[in-house]
Amino acid sequence: MTGWFEQRSGLDGTVAVITGGAGGLGQAIVHDLVANGVRPAVLDLDAEAAEALRHTIADRDALVQVGDARDPDTLAALFAAADERWGRLDTLVNVVGGTFRAPFTDTTPKGWDALLRTNLLHVFHACALAAPRMRAGGRGGSIVNITTIEAHRAAPGFAVYAAAKAAVEQFGRTLAVELAPDRIRVNNVAPDFVPTPNLARFSHGDGAMSDPAGARVAIPLGRPGQVTDVSNCVVFLASALSAYLTGTTLHPDGGTSASAGWFNWPDTGWANYAPLRYLQS
């Protein structure tokens, strides 16, 4: 018996291209789309992660390629392979991203270019490849960009990264309006702290956000994010359940974008400053 979600989602038998889909957030997104009958075409730079993904979805109709989504030719080859195999495209999920921490005045044009290629320009290329295919299919489609809470607040040490992610969001809003007559929707998903293997390799101070006590201070819902918190949003946006939603952003962040600098200090409660006793200890 088909359930309520299966009846309304319309995902079974559709095709999705996912860039950066083999590890961390991308892997969770691919697994959840596949679980709902989506046929994925995945591109990832990490050969080991790509091989692991192939193994876990070996019984599904899927394409997994190793390559750099920042290279337009490599990206075009993935779309061409999906065309040849399935002859349709319903969903695009842009996951690829990355950053490094440094004061803006210590960075260089070479670093800026790297951040823009990693976080913005490949989104342009992927959308330019996806939109005509979705339009030609006549069924509409869904484009989902994974951004970050840093697109919505100041991010000291990550100025160019935050600017690139904010640009992705604004690009998505405008593209959503341009493509709306073709029933192609464009939305963003902006998580906050979601521990993944890649994130673990990145320096995050003293690790307070991974400590339950630290998470309760910084995150209104009191815990770090999980990869499925993000993949749940992507499945929703890919599905017909979000058929009337475009040009917007979902925030699976535990409430941090809403709290906007307010912290739940032990024995003090909510305050947008550090209590004096912490400063004097």
Tab-separated table of C-alpha atoms in Angstrom:
chain	number	residue	atom	x	y	z
A	1	MET	CA	0.000	0.000	0.000
A	2	THR	CA	1.359	3.395	-1.014
A	3	GLY	CA	1.597	5.863	1.840
A	4	TRP	CA	0.603	9.509	2.033
A	5	PHE	CA	4.127	10.800	1.401
A	6	GLU	CA	4.714	8.554	-1.610
A	7	GLN	CA	1.397	9.629	-3.118
A	8	ARG	CA	2.110	13.337	-2.773
A	9	SER	CA	5.868	13.539	-3.220
A	10	GLY	CA	6.075	12.419	-6.837
A	11	LEU	CA	9.717	11.444	-6.390
A	12	ASP	CA	9.643	7.817	-7.523
A	13	GLY	CA	11.301	7.425	-10.934
A	14	THR	CA	12.647	10.965	-11.099
A	15	VAL	CA	16.289	11.871	-11.811
A	16	ALA	CA	18.543	14.103	-9.721
A	17	VAL	CA	22.032	15.477	-10.296
A	18	ILE	CA	23.923	15.990	-7.033
A	19	THR	CA	27.291	17.744	-6.981
A	20	GLY	CA	29.466	16.859	-3.995
A	21	GLY	CA	27.188	13.945	-3.227
A	22	ALA	CA	29.559	11.304	-1.881
A	23	GLY	CA	30.438	12.436	1.626
A	24	GLY	CA	28.929	14.148	4.636
A	25	LEU	CA	25.855	16.163	3.754
A	26	GLY	CA	25.914	15.006	0.138
A	27	GLN	CA	25.946	11.330	1.050
A	28	ALA	CA	22.944	11.763	3.348
A	29	ILE	CA	21.095	13.656	0.625
A	30	VAL	CA	21.780	10.960	-1.963
A	31	HIS	CA	20.735	8.149	0.376
A	32	ASP	CA	17.464	9.856	1.274
A	33	LEU	CA	16.624	10.691	-2.335
A	34	VAL	CA	17.396	7.114	-3.397
A	35	ALA	CA	15.223	5.795	-0.564
A	36	ASN	CA	12.327	7.662	-2.161
A	37	GLY	CA	12.863	6.230	-5.640
A	38	VAL	CA	15.060	8.950	-7.123
A	39	ARG	CA	17.756	7.934	-9.613
A	40	PRO	CA	20.891	9.942	-8.773
A	41	ALA	CA	23.780	11.163	-10.901
A	42	VAL	CA	26.532	12.075	-8.445
A	43	LEU	CA	29.810	13.921	-8.923
A	44	ASP	CA	32.439	14.111	-6.191
A	45	LEU	CA	36.133	14.908	-6.009
A	46	ASP	CA	36.779	12.305	-3.292
A	47	ALA	CA	37.428	9.004	-5.088
A	48	GLU	CA	37.322	6.963	-1.885
A	49	ALA	CA	33.990	8.437	-0.810
A	50	ALA	CA	32.597	7.954	-4.316
A	51	GLU	CA	33.551	4.269	-4.274
A	52	ALA	CA	31.923	3.846	-0.863
A	53	LEU	CA	28.750	5.457	-2.168
A	54	ARG	CA	28.724	3.163	-5.202
A	55	HIS	CA	28.886	0.211	-2.850
A	56	THR	CA	26.024	1.372	-0.614
A	57	ILE	CA	23.668	2.081	-3.544
A	58	ALA	CA	24.887	-0.725	-5.794
A	59	ASP	CA	21.382	-2.181	-6.036
A	60	ARG	CA	19.929	1.102	-7.319
A	61	ASP	CA	19.869	2.716	-10.754
A	62	ALA	CA	22.574	5.322	-10.206
A	63	LEU	CA	25.587	7.083	-11.694
A	64	VAL	CA	28.550	8.008	-9.485
A	65	GLN	CA	31.451	9.835	-11.102
A	66	VAL	CA	34.729	11.137	-9.690
A	67	GLY	CA	35.575	14.660	-10.736
A	68	ASP	CA	35.733	18.334	-9.867
A	69	ALA	CA	32.402	20.159	-10.085
A	70	ARG	CA	34.349	23.402	-10.373
A	71	ASP	CA	35.461	22.339	-13.856
A	72	PRO	CA	32.732	23.189	-16.401
A	73	ASP	CA	33.677	20.346	-18.752
A	74	THR	CA	33.567	17.756	-15.974
A	75	LEU	CA	30.205	19.070	-14.861
A	76	ALA	CA	28.868	19.008	-18.422
A	77	ALA	CA	30.008	15.405	-18.807
A	78	LEU	CA	27.938	14.379	-15.772
A	79	PHE	CA	24.803	15.963	-17.202
A	80	ALA	CA	25.483	14.319	-20.572
A	81	ALA	CA	25.833	10.927	-18.887
A	82	ALA	CA	22.507	11.437	-17.103
A	83	ASP	CA	20.907	12.411	-20.429
A	84	GLU	CA	22.183	9.254	-22.084
A	85	ARG	CA	21.103	6.988	-19.266
A	86	TRP	CA	17.688	8.407	-18.364
A	87	GLY	CA	16.766	11.149	-20.831
A	88	ARG	CA	15.326	13.418	-18.169
A	89	LEU	CA	16.270	15.689	-15.275
A	90	ASP	CA	13.972	16.629	-12.409
A	91	THR	CA	16.213	17.822	-9.575
A	92	LEU	CA	19.579	19.504	-9.148
A	93	VAL	CA	21.236	19.685	-5.734
A	94	ASN	CA	24.376	21.819	-5.438
A	95	VAL	CA	26.282	20.664	-2.360
A	96	VAL	CA	29.896	21.502	-3.244
A	97	GLY	CA	31.453	24.148	-1.018
A	98	GLY	CA	34.351	24.865	1.273
A	99	THR	CA	36.339	27.565	2.989
A	100	PHE	CA	39.359	28.497	5.096
A	101	ARG	CA	39.632	30.878	8.008
A	102	ALA	CA	41.633	34.123	7.726
A	103	PRO	CA	41.055	37.846	8.287
A	104	PHE	CA	40.087	39.420	4.965
A	105	THR	CA	43.150	41.689	4.978
A	106	ASP	CA	45.373	38.590	5.114
A	107	THR	CA	43.810	37.028	2.019
A	108	THR	CA	44.774	37.491	-1.624
A	109	PRO	CA	43.029	37.594	-5.005
A	110	LYS	CA	44.146	34.003	-5.571
A	111	GLY	CA	42.326	32.957	-2.388
A	112	TRP	CA	39.240	34.958	-3.348
A	113	ASP	CA	39.129	33.247	-6.737
A	114	ALA	CA	39.402	29.822	-5.106
A	115	LEU	CA	36.536	30.565	-2.734
A	116	LEU	CA	34.327	31.926	-5.509
A	117	ARG	CA	35.015	28.890	-7.713
A	118	THR	CA	34.255	26.530	-4.837
A	119	ASN	CA	31.136	28.226	-3.519
A	120	LEU	CA	29.546	30.257	-6.318
A	121	LEU	CA	30.707	29.800	-9.888
A	122	HIS	CA	30.016	26.059	-10.117
A	123	VAL	CA	26.426	26.818	-9.040
A	124	PHE	CA	26.084	29.080	-12.091
A	125	HIS	CA	27.432	26.356	-14.364
A	126	ALA	CA	25.233	23.624	-12.887
A	127	CYS	CA	22.080	25.744	-13.099
A	128	ALA	CA	22.917	26.745	-16.678
A	129	LEU	CA	23.119	23.048	-17.547
A	130	ALA	CA	20.041	22.004	-15.570
A	131	ALA	CA	17.489	24.667	-16.463
A	132	PRO	CA	17.278	23.988	-20.228
A	133	ARG	CA	16.945	20.268	-19.580
A	134	MET	CA	14.152	20.786	-17.065
A	135	ARG	CA	12.426	23.220	-19.408
A	136	ALA	CA	12.660	20.775	-22.315
A	137	GLY	CA	11.172	18.018	-20.184
A	138	GLY	CA	8.015	20.038	-19.629
A	139	ARG	CA	7.520	18.654	-16.115
A	140	GLY	CA	9.052	21.515	-14.175
A	141	GLY	CA	11.825	20.771	-11.730
A	142	SER	CA	13.577	21.680	-8.515
A	143	ILE	CA	16.982	23.266	-7.958
A	144	VAL	CA	18.299	23.167	-4.384
A	145	ASN	CA	21.427	25.016	-3.286
A	146	ILE	CA	23.117	24.119	-0.006
A	147	THR	CA	24.295	27.394	1.524
A	148	THR	CA	24.950	28.285	5.165
A	149	ILE	CA	23.821	30.467	8.034
A	150	GLU	CA	26.934	32.536	7.272
A	151	ALA	CA	25.061	33.898	4.248
A	152	HIS	CA	22.723	35.603	6.732
A	153	ARG	CA	25.060	37.025	9.374
A	154	ALA	CA	28.533	38.471	9.783
A	155	ALA	CA	31.234	35.807	9.695
A	156	PRO	CA	34.587	37.206	10.906
A	157	GLY	CA	37.426	35.290	9.287
A	158	PHE	CA	35.179	34.078	6.469
A	159	ALA	CA	34.308	37.293	4.613
A	160	VAL	CA	34.632	36.032	1.027
A	161	TYR	CA	33.020	32.673	1.829
A	162	ALA	CA	30.042	34.421	3.432
A	163	ALA	CA	29.790	36.793	0.471
A	164	ALA	CA	29.821	33.893	-1.989
A	165	LYS	CA	27.099	32.009	-0.119
A	166	ALA	CA	24.976	35.161	0.126
A	167	ALA	CA	25.446	35.569	-3.622
A	168	VAL	CA	24.204	32.009	-4.177
A	169	GLU	CA	21.059	32.846	-2.226
A	170	GLN	CA	20.396	36.059	-4.155
A	171	PHE	CA	21.121	34.319	-7.442
A	172	GLY	CA	18.655	31.621	-6.430
A	173	ARG	CA	15.916	34.152	-5.695
A	174	THR	CA	16.310	35.826	-9.058
A	175	LEU	CA	16.590	32.552	-10.961
A	176	ALA	CA	13.449	31.333	-9.182
A	177	VAL	CA	11.483	34.221	-10.659
A	178	GLU	CA	12.972	33.772	-14.123
A	179	LEU	CA	12.199	30.046	-14.222
A	180	ALA	CA	8.823	30.133	-12.464
A	181	PRO	CA	6.804	30.178	-15.735
A	182	ASP	CA	8.368	26.798	-16.527
A	183	ARG	CA	7.437	25.446	-13.064
A	184	ILE	CA	11.124	25.129	-12.205
A	185	ARG	CA	11.611	25.995	-8.543
A	186	VAL	CA	14.830	27.282	-6.978
A	187	ASN	CA	15.362	27.200	-3.213
A	188	ASN	CA	18.194	27.163	-0.699
A	189	VAL	CA	18.965	25.187	2.449
A	190	ALA	CA	21.088	27.068	5.010
A	191	PRO	CA	22.277	24.916	7.935
A	192	ASP	CA	24.440	26.012	10.837
A	193	PHE	CA	26.721	23.611	12.764
A	194	VAL	CA	26.382	20.084	11.369
A	195	PRO	CA	29.355	17.842	12.261
A	196	THR	CA	30.655	15.900	9.247
A	197	PRO	CA	34.018	14.233	8.528
A	198	ASN	CA	35.106	17.252	6.458
A	199	LEU	CA	34.067	19.649	9.202
A	200	ALA	CA	36.014	17.617	11.757
A	201	ARG	CA	39.191	18.369	9.799
A	202	PHE	CA	38.488	22.078	10.070
A	203	SER	CA	39.541	24.030	13.155
A	204	HIS	CA	36.608	25.056	15.370
A	205	GLY	CA	38.257	26.622	18.402
A	206	ASP	CA	38.012	24.560	21.561
A	207	GLY	CA	35.212	22.285	20.344
A	208	ALA	CA	32.567	23.863	22.564
A	209	MET	CA	29.839	23.439	19.950
A	210	SER	CA	30.332	19.667	20.033
A	211	ASP	CA	29.968	19.577	23.819
A	212	PRO	CA	26.351	19.190	25.034
A	213	ALA	CA	26.747	22.110	27.438
A	214	GLY	CA	28.132	24.346	24.693
A	215	ALA	CA	25.392	23.339	22.275
A	216	ARG	CA	22.717	24.240	24.829
A	217	VAL	CA	24.202	27.729	25.126
A	218	ALA	CA	24.568	28.447	21.416
A	219	ILE	CA	21.712	26.527	19.784
A	220	PRO	CA	18.118	27.119	20.917
A	221	LEU	CA	17.129	23.499	20.268
A	222	GLY	CA	20.123	22.444	22.338
A	223	ARG	CA	22.001	20.106	20.015
A	224	PRO	CA	24.223	20.215	16.934
A	225	GLY	CA	22.613	19.531	13.598
A	226	GLN	CA	22.573	16.090	12.010
A	227	VAL	CA	23.089	15.382	8.335
A	228	THR	CA	19.516	14.108	8.111
A	229	ASP	CA	18.239	17.485	9.329
A	230	VAL	CA	19.598	18.848	6.059
A	231	SER	CA	18.694	15.920	3.823
A	232	ASN	CA	15.110	16.012	5.102
A	233	CYS	CA	14.850	19.564	3.796
A	234	VAL	CA	16.307	18.600	0.433
A	235	VAL	CA	13.877	15.707	-0.006
A	236	PHE	CA	11.004	18.071	0.792
A	237	LEU	CA	12.218	20.683	-1.705
A	238	ALA	CA	12.796	18.055	-4.399
A	239	SER	CA	9.302	16.671	-3.927
A	240	ALA	CA	5.910	17.891	-5.039
A	241	LEU	CA	5.133	18.674	-1.391
A	242	SER	CA	6.969	21.949	-2.024
A	243	ALA	CA	5.374	22.583	-5.417
A	244	TYR	CA	4.272	26.101	-4.385
A	245	LEU	CA	7.584	27.047	-2.760
A	246	THR	CA	10.262	28.892	-4.715
A	247	GLY	CA	12.823	31.628	-4.192
A	248	THR	CA	13.174	30.980	-0.480
A	249	THR	CA	15.515	29.438	2.086
A	250	LEU	CA	14.962	26.733	4.678
A	251	HIS	CA	17.018	27.024	7.870
A	252	PRO	CA	17.751	23.650	9.529
A	253	ASP	CA	19.855	25.379	12.178
A	254	GLY	CA	18.202	24.575	15.506
A	255	GLY	CA	17.023	28.169	15.779
A	256	THR	CA	20.373	29.970	15.569
A	257	SER	CA	19.303	32.294	12.765
A	258	ALA	CA	16.270	33.262	14.838
A	259	SER	CA	18.246	33.765	18.054
A	260	ALA	CA	20.682	36.040	16.160
A	261	GLY	CA	23.356	36.420	18.813
A	262	TRP	CA	21.310	35.552	21.896
A	263	PHE	CA	22.745	32.761	24.048
A	264	ASN	CA	21.143	30.580	26.696
A	265	TRP	CA	23.710	30.973	29.497
A	266	PRO	CA	23.592	28.470	32.397
A	267	ASP	CA	21.937	29.975	35.507
A	268	THR	CA	21.322	33.229	33.596
A	269	GLY	CA	19.057	32.424	30.679
A	270	TRP	CA	18.936	34.237	27.386
A	271	ALA	CA	21.259	37.201	26.928
A	272	ASN	CA	22.993	38.773	23.950
A	273	TYR	CA	26.204	39.307	25.907
A	274	ALA	CA	28.555	37.205	28.018
A	275	PRO	CA	27.603	37.404	31.730
A	276	LEU	CA	30.259	39.197	33.755
A	277	ARG	CA	31.090	36.128	35.843
A	278	TYR	CA	32.412	34.379	32.706
A	279	LEU	CA	34.599	37.351	31.857
A	280	GLN	CA	36.047	37.517	35.376
A	281	SER	CA	36.710	33.807	35.813
